[in-house]
Amino acid sequence: MISKKAGESQVIESFSSFLRDELQNKFGKDKKFSMGNFSGSQDRKFADFFAGTDSNCLLIEFKEFESEISDEQDKPLRKKLCNELTLEVAVESRCTHFIAFRSKSKEMDITLIPYVDVVCPLFGVGIPPLNPIQRTSHSQFINAFLEGEKGGSIDEFISYAARLNTIAGGTANGLNAPFKAVLYSRNSKGQLTGTLFQSLSEFKTLIDKKKHTRSHRPT
């Protein structure tokens, strides 16, 4: 029997492709955006994947199938997040941090759920502070993200990243937390370029600079 598994990386790549395509469809080629496929300490501390625009940011933990969500029980940092969960933190997390998995069909249909609502019950956390699980298809999710209805504002994201960084034993200053991803934009020749940033402080500076440059373009 041929295995239906394709690998978690295929789910991440598919979601990234769907997001990039919809960004271009919705905003054209000039939209600035950021992405990061995390590994190592960034994966353990934050999540598998980061996406950001100049207004909203989010983290996504990817699994290939829904049954693999239970693997999160083996992560001490996630156990600490859930055991320290308050209503305030749950609200902060729910707009910023998600878990995703694909269906077992040949079509790459990806479902996304707020992370704490589906993972924290594995550690005995119940309602409150959790909400009933809300499932969103990748197409609905991406559209909501680009409309500013999913993901947290830059400041909200920095606050949540600081919490995750603190749980991992790092600084409580989210701006200074090590955070490596890439800001994509177009240069004067219309070519797509990537600017690596090393912290959320650098990311915020780049975003603010792009906003300032855009607002002062001649009309």
PDB file of C-alpha atoms in Angstrom:
ATOM      1  CA  MET A   1       0.000   0.000   0.000  1.00  0.00           C
ATOM      2  CA  ILE A   2       1.381   3.406  -0.989  1.00  0.00           C
ATOM      3  CA  SER A   3       1.758   5.798   1.939  1.00  0.00           C
ATOM      4  CA  LYS A   4      -0.383   8.922   1.840  1.00  0.00           C
ATOM      5  CA  LYS A   5       2.312  10.883   3.650  1.00  0.00           C
ATOM      6  CA  ALA A   6       4.126  13.563   1.692  1.00  0.00           C
ATOM      7  CA  GLY A   7       5.860  15.270   4.604  1.00  0.00           C
ATOM      8  CA  GLU A   8       5.208  18.321   6.747  1.00  0.00           C
ATOM      9  CA  SER A   9       7.498  20.428   4.552  1.00  0.00           C
ATOM     10  CA  GLN A  10       5.140  19.902   1.615  1.00  0.00           C
ATOM     11  CA  VAL A  11       2.271  21.385   3.634  1.00  0.00           C
ATOM     12  CA  ILE A  12       4.382  24.420   4.551  1.00  0.00           C
ATOM     13  CA  GLU A  13       5.497  24.905   0.952  1.00  0.00           C
ATOM     14  CA  SER A  14       1.917  24.655  -0.314  1.00  0.00           C
ATOM     15  CA  PHE A  15       0.626  27.180   2.207  1.00  0.00           C
ATOM     16  CA  SER A  16       3.505  29.562   1.376  1.00  0.00           C
ATOM     17  CA  SER A  17       2.671  29.263  -2.329  1.00  0.00           C
ATOM     18  CA  PHE A  18      -1.039  29.884  -1.741  1.00  0.00           C
ATOM     19  CA  LEU A  19      -0.210  32.936   0.375  1.00  0.00           C
ATOM     20  CA  ARG A  20       2.256  34.419  -2.118  1.00  0.00           C
ATOM     21  CA  ASP A  21      -0.195  33.908  -4.974  1.00  0.00           C
ATOM     22  CA  GLU A  22      -3.059  35.558  -3.128  1.00  0.00           C
ATOM     23  CA  LEU A  23      -0.821  38.449  -2.061  1.00  0.00           C
ATOM     24  CA  GLN A  24      -0.049  39.154  -5.693  1.00  0.00           C
ATOM     25  CA  ASN A  25      -3.664  38.692  -6.788  1.00  0.00           C
ATOM     26  CA  LYS A  26      -4.915  41.075  -4.137  1.00  0.00           C
ATOM     27  CA  PHE A  27      -2.219  43.731  -4.019  1.00  0.00           C
ATOM     28  CA  GLY A  28      -0.165  43.314  -7.188  1.00  0.00           C
ATOM     29  CA  LYS A  29       3.595  42.865  -7.262  1.00  0.00           C
ATOM     30  CA  ASP A  30       4.486  45.852  -5.096  1.00  0.00           C
ATOM     31  CA  LYS A  31       3.190  44.549  -1.767  1.00  0.00           C
ATOM     32  CA  LYS A  32       5.870  44.089   0.889  1.00  0.00           C
ATOM     33  CA  PHE A  33       5.617  40.934   2.965  1.00  0.00           C
ATOM     34  CA  SER A  34       7.725  38.776   5.250  1.00  0.00           C
ATOM     35  CA  MET A  35       8.068  35.038   5.620  1.00  0.00           C
ATOM     36  CA  GLY A  36      10.205  32.690   7.629  1.00  0.00           C
ATOM     37  CA  ASN A  37      10.399  28.897   7.613  1.00  0.00           C
ATOM     38  CA  PHE A  38      11.862  28.257  11.044  1.00  0.00           C
ATOM     39  CA  SER A  39      14.036  25.414  12.283  1.00  0.00           C
ATOM     40  CA  GLY A  40      16.187  24.648  15.296  1.00  0.00           C
ATOM     41  CA  SER A  41      15.752  26.998  18.247  1.00  0.00           C
ATOM     42  CA  GLN A  42      13.342  29.269  16.353  1.00  0.00           C
ATOM     43  CA  ASP A  43      11.057  26.311  15.646  1.00  0.00           C
ATOM     44  CA  ARG A  44      11.135  25.181  19.292  1.00  0.00           C
ATOM     45  CA  LYS A  45      10.619  28.696  20.633  1.00  0.00           C
ATOM     46  CA  PHE A  46       8.115  30.160  18.160  1.00  0.00           C
ATOM     47  CA  ALA A  47       6.660  27.900  15.441  1.00  0.00           C
ATOM     48  CA  ASP A  48       7.406  26.393  12.022  1.00  0.00           C
ATOM     49  CA  PHE A  49       6.347  29.402   9.991  1.00  0.00           C
ATOM     50  CA  PHE A  50       6.097  33.179  10.246  1.00  0.00           C
ATOM     51  CA  ALA A  51       4.226  35.517   7.920  1.00  0.00           C
ATOM     52  CA  GLY A  52       3.893  39.260   8.186  1.00  0.00           C
ATOM     53  CA  THR A  53       2.643  42.235   6.231  1.00  0.00           C
ATOM     54  CA  ASP A  54       3.065  45.879   7.167  1.00  0.00           C
ATOM     55  CA  SER A  55       0.009  45.561   9.409  1.00  0.00           C
ATOM     56  CA  ASN A  56      -0.421  41.968  10.662  1.00  0.00           C
ATOM     57  CA  CYS A  57       1.805  39.053  11.705  1.00  0.00           C
ATOM     58  CA  LEU A  58       1.219  35.429  12.644  1.00  0.00           C
ATOM     59  CA  LEU A  59       2.910  32.166  13.578  1.00  0.00           C
ATOM     60  CA  ILE A  60       1.833  28.732  12.328  1.00  0.00           C
ATOM     61  CA  GLU A  61       2.818  25.294  13.593  1.00  0.00           C
ATOM     62  CA  PHE A  62       2.410  22.742  10.804  1.00  0.00           C
ATOM     63  CA  LYS A  63       1.552  19.059  10.976  1.00  0.00           C
ATOM     64  CA  GLU A  64       0.958  16.858   8.008  1.00  0.00           C
ATOM     65  CA  PHE A  65      -2.234  15.334   9.462  1.00  0.00           C
ATOM     66  CA  GLU A  66      -4.579  16.279  12.297  1.00  0.00           C
ATOM     67  CA  SER A  67      -3.690  13.110  14.228  1.00  0.00           C
ATOM     68  CA  GLU A  68      -0.146  14.465  14.636  1.00  0.00           C
ATOM     69  CA  ILE A  69      -1.284  17.398  16.787  1.00  0.00           C
ATOM     70  CA  SER A  70      -0.809  15.107  19.788  1.00  0.00           C
ATOM     71  CA  ASP A  71       2.962  15.322  19.118  1.00  0.00           C
ATOM     72  CA  GLU A  72       2.835  18.777  20.720  1.00  0.00           C
ATOM     73  CA  GLN A  73       2.586  17.000  24.082  1.00  0.00           C
ATOM     74  CA  ASP A  74       6.291  16.232  23.774  1.00  0.00           C
ATOM     75  CA  LYS A  75       7.276  19.920  23.767  1.00  0.00           C
ATOM     76  CA  PRO A  76       8.162  21.284  27.252  1.00  0.00           C
ATOM     77  CA  LEU A  77       7.888  24.903  26.110  1.00  0.00           C
ATOM     78  CA  ARG A  78       4.332  24.334  24.870  1.00  0.00           C
ATOM     79  CA  LYS A  79       3.423  22.630  28.119  1.00  0.00           C
ATOM     80  CA  LYS A  80       4.664  25.700  29.997  1.00  0.00           C
ATOM     81  CA  LEU A  81       2.715  28.044  27.699  1.00  0.00           C
ATOM     82  CA  CYS A  82      -0.491  26.108  28.336  1.00  0.00           C
ATOM     83  CA  ASN A  83       0.016  25.635  32.062  1.00  0.00           C
ATOM     84  CA  GLU A  84       0.567  29.387  32.483  1.00  0.00           C
ATOM     85  CA  LEU A  85      -2.351  30.302  30.234  1.00  0.00           C
ATOM     86  CA  THR A  86      -4.650  33.097  31.373  1.00  0.00           C
ATOM     87  CA  LEU A  87      -7.643  34.561  29.587  1.00  0.00           C
ATOM     88  CA  GLU A  88      -5.533  37.539  28.537  1.00  0.00           C
ATOM     89  CA  VAL A  89      -2.763  35.353  27.112  1.00  0.00           C
ATOM     90  CA  ALA A  90      -5.311  33.103  25.378  1.00  0.00           C
ATOM     91  CA  VAL A  91      -6.825  36.113  23.604  1.00  0.00           C
ATOM     92  CA  GLU A  92      -3.349  37.323  22.607  1.00  0.00           C
ATOM     93  CA  SER A  93      -2.365  33.879  21.333  1.00  0.00           C
ATOM     94  CA  ARG A  94      -5.634  33.200  19.544  1.00  0.00           C
ATOM     95  CA  CYS A  95      -5.150  36.093  17.119  1.00  0.00           C
ATOM     96  CA  THR A  96      -1.479  35.370  16.491  1.00  0.00           C
ATOM     97  CA  HIS A  97      -0.622  31.659  16.807  1.00  0.00           C
ATOM     98  CA  PHE A  98      -2.181  28.835  14.764  1.00  0.00           C
ATOM     99  CA  ILE A  99      -1.744  25.149  13.992  1.00  0.00           C
ATOM    100  CA  ALA A 100      -2.323  23.739  10.505  1.00  0.00           C
ATOM    101  CA  PHE A 101      -2.652  20.338   8.852  1.00  0.00           C
ATOM    102  CA  ARG A 102      -3.750  18.925   5.513  1.00  0.00           C
ATOM    103  CA  SER A 103      -6.508  16.546   4.533  1.00  0.00           C
ATOM    104  CA  LYS A 104      -5.649  13.039   3.322  1.00  0.00           C
ATOM    105  CA  SER A 105      -6.999  13.712  -0.160  1.00  0.00           C
ATOM    106  CA  LYS A 106      -4.735  14.356  -3.148  1.00  0.00           C
ATOM    107  CA  GLU A 107      -5.778  18.000  -3.125  1.00  0.00           C
ATOM    108  CA  MET A 108      -3.698  20.114  -0.738  1.00  0.00           C
ATOM    109  CA  ASP A 109      -6.568  21.269   1.490  1.00  0.00           C
ATOM    110  CA  ILE A 110      -5.163  22.835   4.649  1.00  0.00           C
ATOM    111  CA  THR A 111      -7.110  23.528   7.842  1.00  0.00           C
ATOM    112  CA  LEU A 112      -6.020  26.098  10.433  1.00  0.00           C
ATOM    113  CA  ILE A 113      -7.046  26.314  14.107  1.00  0.00           C
ATOM    114  CA  PRO A 114      -5.989  28.712  16.899  1.00  0.00           C
ATOM    115  CA  TYR A 115      -3.059  26.961  18.591  1.00  0.00           C
ATOM    116  CA  VAL A 116      -4.028  27.180  22.248  1.00  0.00           C
ATOM    117  CA  ASP A 117      -7.616  26.037  21.702  1.00  0.00           C
ATOM    118  CA  VAL A 118      -6.570  22.716  20.188  1.00  0.00           C
ATOM    119  CA  VAL A 119      -3.217  22.055  21.903  1.00  0.00           C
ATOM    120  CA  CYS A 120      -3.712  23.181  25.502  1.00  0.00           C
ATOM    121  CA  PRO A 121      -6.436  20.580  26.232  1.00  0.00           C
ATOM    122  CA  LEU A 122      -3.650  17.998  25.713  1.00  0.00           C
ATOM    123  CA  PHE A 123      -2.137  19.408  28.917  1.00  0.00           C
ATOM    124  CA  GLY A 124      -5.407  19.445  30.855  1.00  0.00           C
ATOM    125  CA  VAL A 125      -6.257  23.097  30.214  1.00  0.00           C
ATOM    126  CA  GLY A 126      -9.972  23.582  29.687  1.00  0.00           C
ATOM    127  CA  ILE A 127     -12.677  26.210  29.308  1.00  0.00           C
ATOM    128  CA  PRO A 128     -12.139  28.933  30.392  1.00  0.00           C
ATOM    129  CA  PRO A 129      -9.811  30.349  29.107  1.00  0.00           C
ATOM    130  CA  LEU A 130     -10.222  28.356  25.879  1.00  0.00           C
ATOM    131  CA  ASN A 131     -12.775  28.788  23.103  1.00  0.00           C
ATOM    132  CA  PRO A 132     -14.552  26.095  21.089  1.00  0.00           C
ATOM    133  CA  ILE A 133     -12.308  24.974  18.252  1.00  0.00           C
ATOM    134  CA  GLN A 134     -12.830  27.037  15.104  1.00  0.00           C
ATOM    135  CA  ARG A 135     -11.573  25.475  11.880  1.00  0.00           C
ATOM    136  CA  THR A 136     -10.748  27.628   8.875  1.00  0.00           C
ATOM    137  CA  SER A 137      -9.779  26.509   5.380  1.00  0.00           C
ATOM    138  CA  HIS A 138      -6.519  27.884   4.008  1.00  0.00           C
ATOM    139  CA  SER A 139      -8.307  29.973   1.379  1.00  0.00           C
ATOM    140  CA  GLN A 140     -10.590  31.589   3.983  1.00  0.00           C
ATOM    141  CA  PHE A 141      -7.698  32.023   6.385  1.00  0.00           C
ATOM    142  CA  ILE A 142      -5.383  33.688   3.865  1.00  0.00           C
ATOM    143  CA  ASN A 143      -8.129  36.043   2.732  1.00  0.00           C
ATOM    144  CA  ALA A 144      -8.894  36.966   6.357  1.00  0.00           C
ATOM    145  CA  PHE A 145      -5.180  37.512   7.049  1.00  0.00           C
ATOM    146  CA  LEU A 146      -4.796  39.829   4.071  1.00  0.00           C
ATOM    147  CA  GLU A 147      -7.942  41.702   5.154  1.00  0.00           C
ATOM    148  CA  GLY A 148      -6.414  42.194   8.608  1.00  0.00           C
ATOM    149  CA  GLU A 149      -8.895  39.857  10.309  1.00  0.00           C
ATOM    150  CA  LYS A 150      -6.333  37.161  11.195  1.00  0.00           C
ATOM    151  CA  GLY A 151      -2.983  37.723  12.808  1.00  0.00           C
ATOM    152  CA  GLY A 152      -1.971  40.315  15.356  1.00  0.00           C
ATOM    153  CA  SER A 153      -0.814  43.873  14.848  1.00  0.00           C
ATOM    154  CA  ILE A 154       2.946  44.425  14.888  1.00  0.00           C
ATOM    155  CA  ASP A 155       2.796  45.496  18.547  1.00  0.00           C
ATOM    156  CA  GLU A 156       0.543  42.573  19.526  1.00  0.00           C
ATOM    157  CA  PHE A 157       2.861  40.172  17.767  1.00  0.00           C
ATOM    158  CA  ILE A 158       5.937  41.587  19.487  1.00  0.00           C
ATOM    159  CA  SER A 159       4.181  41.155  22.842  1.00  0.00           C
ATOM    160  CA  TYR A 160       3.324  37.524  22.123  1.00  0.00           C
ATOM    161  CA  ALA A 161       6.783  36.745  20.737  1.00  0.00           C
ATOM    162  CA  ALA A 162       8.246  38.203  23.932  1.00  0.00           C
ATOM    163  CA  ARG A 163       6.088  35.809  25.956  1.00  0.00           C
ATOM    164  CA  LEU A 164       7.274  32.794  23.960  1.00  0.00           C
ATOM    165  CA  ASN A 165      10.856  34.011  24.223  1.00  0.00           C
ATOM    166  CA  THR A 166      10.541  34.417  27.984  1.00  0.00           C
ATOM    167  CA  ILE A 167       9.079  30.919  28.350  1.00  0.00           C
ATOM    168  CA  ALA A 168      12.196  29.653  26.560  1.00  0.00           C
ATOM    169  CA  GLY A 169      14.422  31.507  29.045  1.00  0.00           C
ATOM    170  CA  GLY A 170      15.194  34.512  26.868  1.00  0.00           C
ATOM    171  CA  THR A 171      14.699  38.255  27.222  1.00  0.00           C
ATOM    172  CA  ALA A 172      11.257  39.627  28.025  1.00  0.00           C
ATOM    173  CA  ASN A 173      11.880  42.413  25.518  1.00  0.00           C
ATOM    174  CA  GLY A 174      10.167  41.210  22.366  1.00  0.00           C
ATOM    175  CA  LEU A 175      11.938  43.759  20.185  1.00  0.00           C
ATOM    176  CA  ASN A 176      15.316  42.275  21.113  1.00  0.00           C
ATOM    177  CA  ALA A 177      14.283  38.633  20.824  1.00  0.00           C
ATOM    178  CA  PRO A 178      16.352  36.773  18.197  1.00  0.00           C
ATOM    179  CA  PHE A 179      13.944  36.403  15.288  1.00  0.00           C
ATOM    180  CA  LYS A 180      15.282  35.647  11.803  1.00  0.00           C
ATOM    181  CA  ALA A 181      13.104  35.928   8.714  1.00  0.00           C
ATOM    182  CA  VAL A 182      13.052  37.755   5.381  1.00  0.00           C
ATOM    183  CA  LEU A 183      11.272  40.907   4.232  1.00  0.00           C
ATOM    184  CA  TYR A 184      10.446  40.728   0.524  1.00  0.00           C
ATOM    185  CA  SER A 185      10.012  43.847  -1.587  1.00  0.00           C
ATOM    186  CA  ARG A 186      10.628  45.177  -5.095  1.00  0.00           C
ATOM    187  CA  ASN A 187      13.696  47.221  -5.969  1.00  0.00           C
ATOM    188  CA  SER A 188      13.811  50.137  -8.398  1.00  0.00           C
ATOM    189  CA  LYS A 189      14.047  47.662 -11.308  1.00  0.00           C
ATOM    190  CA  GLY A 190      10.929  45.838 -10.196  1.00  0.00           C
ATOM    191  CA  GLN A 191      12.910  42.782  -9.099  1.00  0.00           C
ATOM    192  CA  LEU A 192      11.874  40.878  -5.977  1.00  0.00           C
ATOM    193  CA  THR A 193      14.519  41.226  -3.277  1.00  0.00           C
ATOM    194  CA  GLY A 194      14.818  39.769   0.206  1.00  0.00           C
ATOM    195  CA  THR A 195      16.182  41.561   3.258  1.00  0.00           C
ATOM    196  CA  LEU A 196      17.144  39.333   6.173  1.00  0.00           C
ATOM    197  CA  PHE A 197      16.318  40.658   9.625  1.00  0.00           C
ATOM    198  CA  GLN A 198      17.679  39.229  12.862  1.00  0.00           C
ATOM    199  CA  SER A 199      15.221  40.584  15.419  1.00  0.00           C
ATOM    200  CA  LEU A 200      11.723  41.994  15.687  1.00  0.00           C
ATOM    201  CA  SER A 201      13.292  45.404  16.283  1.00  0.00           C
ATOM    202  CA  GLU A 202      14.945  45.192  12.857  1.00  0.00           C
ATOM    203  CA  PHE A 203      11.688  43.960  11.340  1.00  0.00           C
ATOM    204  CA  LYS A 204       9.709  46.861  12.806  1.00  0.00           C
ATOM    205  CA  THR A 205      12.349  49.334  11.595  1.00  0.00           C
ATOM    206  CA  LEU A 206      12.203  47.887   8.073  1.00  0.00           C
ATOM    207  CA  ILE A 207       8.393  48.003   8.054  1.00  0.00           C
ATOM    208  CA  ASP A 208       8.344  51.587   9.328  1.00  0.00           C
ATOM    209  CA  LYS A 209      10.953  52.573   6.722  1.00  0.00           C
ATOM    210  CA  LYS A 210       8.935  50.982   3.903  1.00  0.00           C
ATOM    211  CA  LYS A 211       5.786  52.751   5.098  1.00  0.00           C
ATOM    212  CA  HIS A 212       7.631  56.078   5.258  1.00  0.00           C
ATOM    213  CA  THR A 213       9.130  55.607   1.792  1.00  0.00           C
ATOM    214  CA  ARG A 214       5.751  54.657   0.321  1.00  0.00           C
ATOM    215  CA  SER A 215       3.966  57.627   1.933  1.00  0.00           C
ATOM    216  CA  HIS A 216       6.519  60.043   0.424  1.00  0.00           C
ATOM    217  CA  ARG A 217       6.508  58.724  -3.118  1.00  0.00           C
ATOM    218  CA  PRO A 218       5.695  61.399  -5.700  1.00  0.00           C
ATOM    219  CA  THR A 219       2.215  61.086  -7.187  1.00  0.00           C
TER     220      THR A 219
END
